[in-house]
Amino acid sequence: MIYLDNGATSFPKPHSVYSEMMKAMKTCGGNPGRGSNTLARRASDTIYKLRECAAEMFGAESENVILTYNATHALNLAIKGLARDGCHILMSDIEHNSVRRPVASLCRQRGCTYDVYPSCGGDAGKIIENLQKLVKDNTKLLVMCHTSNIANLTLPAYEIGKFCRKRGIAYVIDASQSAGHIPVDLKHFGADAVCIPGHKGLYGPAGTGLLIIRDGQMIEGLMEGGSGVNSIEDTMPDFYPDRLEAGTLSAPLAAGLCRGISWVRCVGIQNIHAHECELSGLLLDYLCDMDGIRVYNGGAGQLTSTVLFNVSAIPSVRVGELLDNSGICVRCGLHCSPLAHKTLKTGDGGAVRVSFGAFNTVDHVRRLVDEVHYIKKYEN
Amino acid sequence: MSESIITMRSETYAAKASKLLTRYGLRCRIVSVDPALTSRGCSVGVAVNYYDVKEVKRLLNGANITFGEVLGQREF
């Protein structure tokens, strides 16, 4: 089996992630943050280790690392927490539904409005120029997809952050496809919140995510419940991370994610990125040489772990099915990003997405290209 | 040994404090605090040597680690 769907969730995970999770299941059986018995203590230590590890990687203090179920959960917390009733919101034209839907929900429920700013192939000057035209007096929030989940496009996080700081606009970064691939730093980008999945570029287990929030930026949570502290009060604590983490956290998941982050840092983000780009570049070269293949280019000259294409007029889902029959896993359709597909003009049927990870090889690219050749020849 | 407990906001702050103090060679451990002793119910604290309290407070302040009250002296 060749797995080329790392943009959805990375697979396989480093061996140490599996073993660490199993170890945590067997030895950290207590409830973290609830009591001080030995097993609860071990579970708490495991959780804290993850916070420290993530804080170091993403430029934050450990108490500002909020553990979430996934990036969508983190984005909902950040977007709904930082928006103000009736405010105007800006989001890019490559946003995932994990941004588009919470923003639309704010418009329905809290009288907000929004505009979509063009990603301009990642050109910082042009993006800022457009933002200047779209910004309003009541613009209170800007959301930016750092790296597209469907195409080779990374947006200028630092420059957009500068724009937001100058105007007092809260700035949320969706780092779903950038964390673990390229440097992501809350402080450097001047962001108020960075939302990260644990199970993609960080090689942790599914069911993990992180919200990294700026010091002093206090937001409301989506849930209330037990926190292990301030139990007499009927409100959630007024400090992070406890304010946003109602209920029991999972020590085994935290152990797995912590080990995933450690693995990424040990291998080196730049090495992983270089490897993924080498594979993407190779695939792009092959595809561009083939007749009848339409490749969708997100950012001119940019390479990421993702390549998006269609094979002649064959529906993308059919291509995906045929590749799956040959033991190759890719993702087809709209990838929960109809806005981004509209921007790239892929059409109603979407496209085929190949997303590489650290464990893919040049041989995987060649096998894929052989299959695409075969599909093109016999399915047309 | 004679201990005092410095109450912390939560486990995260207690863990952060504990790491800091250990780094400075100060013995400490994270403990549950008797809810009857606080106004907010269950909480956690860092138990330290009674004679280290002044130094512990200095280090916590220096590292911007928020802490609460210092609960008396206990014999162990």
mmCIF file of C-alpha atoms in Angstrom, chain A residues 32-36 41 44 227-230 239 242, chain B residues 5-15 29-35 38 41-47 66-69 71:
data_model
loop_
_atom_site.group_PDB
_atom_site.id
_atom_site.type_symbol
_atom_site.label_atom_id
_atom_site.label_comp_id
_atom_site.label_asym_id
_atom_site.label_seq_id
_atom_site.Cartn_x
_atom_site.Cartn_y
_atom_site.Cartn_z
ATOM 1 C CA PRO A 32 -4.548 14.270 34.562
ATOM 2 C CA GLY A 33 -5.155 17.317 36.712
ATOM 3 C CA ARG A 34 -7.516 15.446 38.996
ATOM 4 C CA GLY A 35 -5.925 14.634 42.295
ATOM 5 C CA SER A 36 -2.368 13.818 43.146
ATOM 6 C CA ARG A 41 0.492 12.567 38.639
ATOM 7 C CA SER A 44 -0.429 15.177 34.421
ATOM 8 C CA SER A 227 -11.307 21.508 35.323
ATOM 9 C CA GLY A 228 -9.848 20.040 38.484
ATOM 10 C CA VAL A 229 -9.412 23.488 40.041
ATOM 11 C CA ASN A 230 -11.651 26.280 41.352
ATOM 12 C CA PHE A 239 -6.745 31.541 33.035
ATOM 13 C CA ASP A 242 -7.833 25.333 32.065
ATOM 14 C CA ILE B 5 2.459 24.802 50.278
ATOM 15 C CA ILE B 6 2.371 27.480 47.657
ATOM 16 C CA THR B 7 -0.980 27.334 45.912
ATOM 17 C CA MET B 8 -0.925 27.440 42.133
ATOM 18 C CA ARG B 9 -3.617 28.209 39.570
ATOM 19 C CA SER B 10 -3.626 24.679 38.163
ATOM 20 C CA GLU B 11 -1.548 21.629 37.338
ATOM 21 C CA THR B 12 0.092 23.414 34.421
ATOM 22 C CA TYR B 13 1.405 26.226 36.608
ATOM 23 C CA ALA B 14 2.384 23.765 39.310
ATOM 24 C CA ALA B 15 4.345 21.703 36.774
ATOM 25 C CA ARG B 29 6.524 18.262 44.883
ATOM 26 C CA ILE B 30 3.099 18.905 43.434
ATOM 27 C CA VAL B 31 0.287 18.270 45.896
ATOM 28 C CA SER B 32 -3.490 18.599 46.117
ATOM 29 C CA VAL B 33 -4.596 21.365 48.420
ATOM 30 C CA ASP B 34 -7.309 20.787 50.975
ATOM 31 C CA PRO B 35 -10.376 22.556 49.500
ATOM 32 C CA THR B 38 -9.021 27.783 49.846
ATOM 33 C CA GLY B 41 -12.480 24.686 46.118
ATOM 34 C CA CYS B 42 -10.061 22.087 44.755
ATOM 35 C CA SER B 43 -6.665 23.342 43.797
ATOM 36 C CA VAL B 44 -3.070 22.296 43.502
ATOM 37 C CA GLY B 45 0.061 23.565 45.060
ATOM 38 C CA VAL B 46 3.768 23.065 45.255
ATOM 39 C CA ALA B 47 5.070 21.818 48.583
ATOM 40 C CA THR B 66 1.536 33.230 38.911
ATOM 41 C CA PHE B 67 1.016 31.714 42.353
ATOM 42 C CA GLY B 68 -1.471 32.151 45.162
ATOM 43 C CA GLU B 69 -1.198 32.097 48.893
ATOM 44 C CA LEU B 71 -0.219 27.818 53.297
#
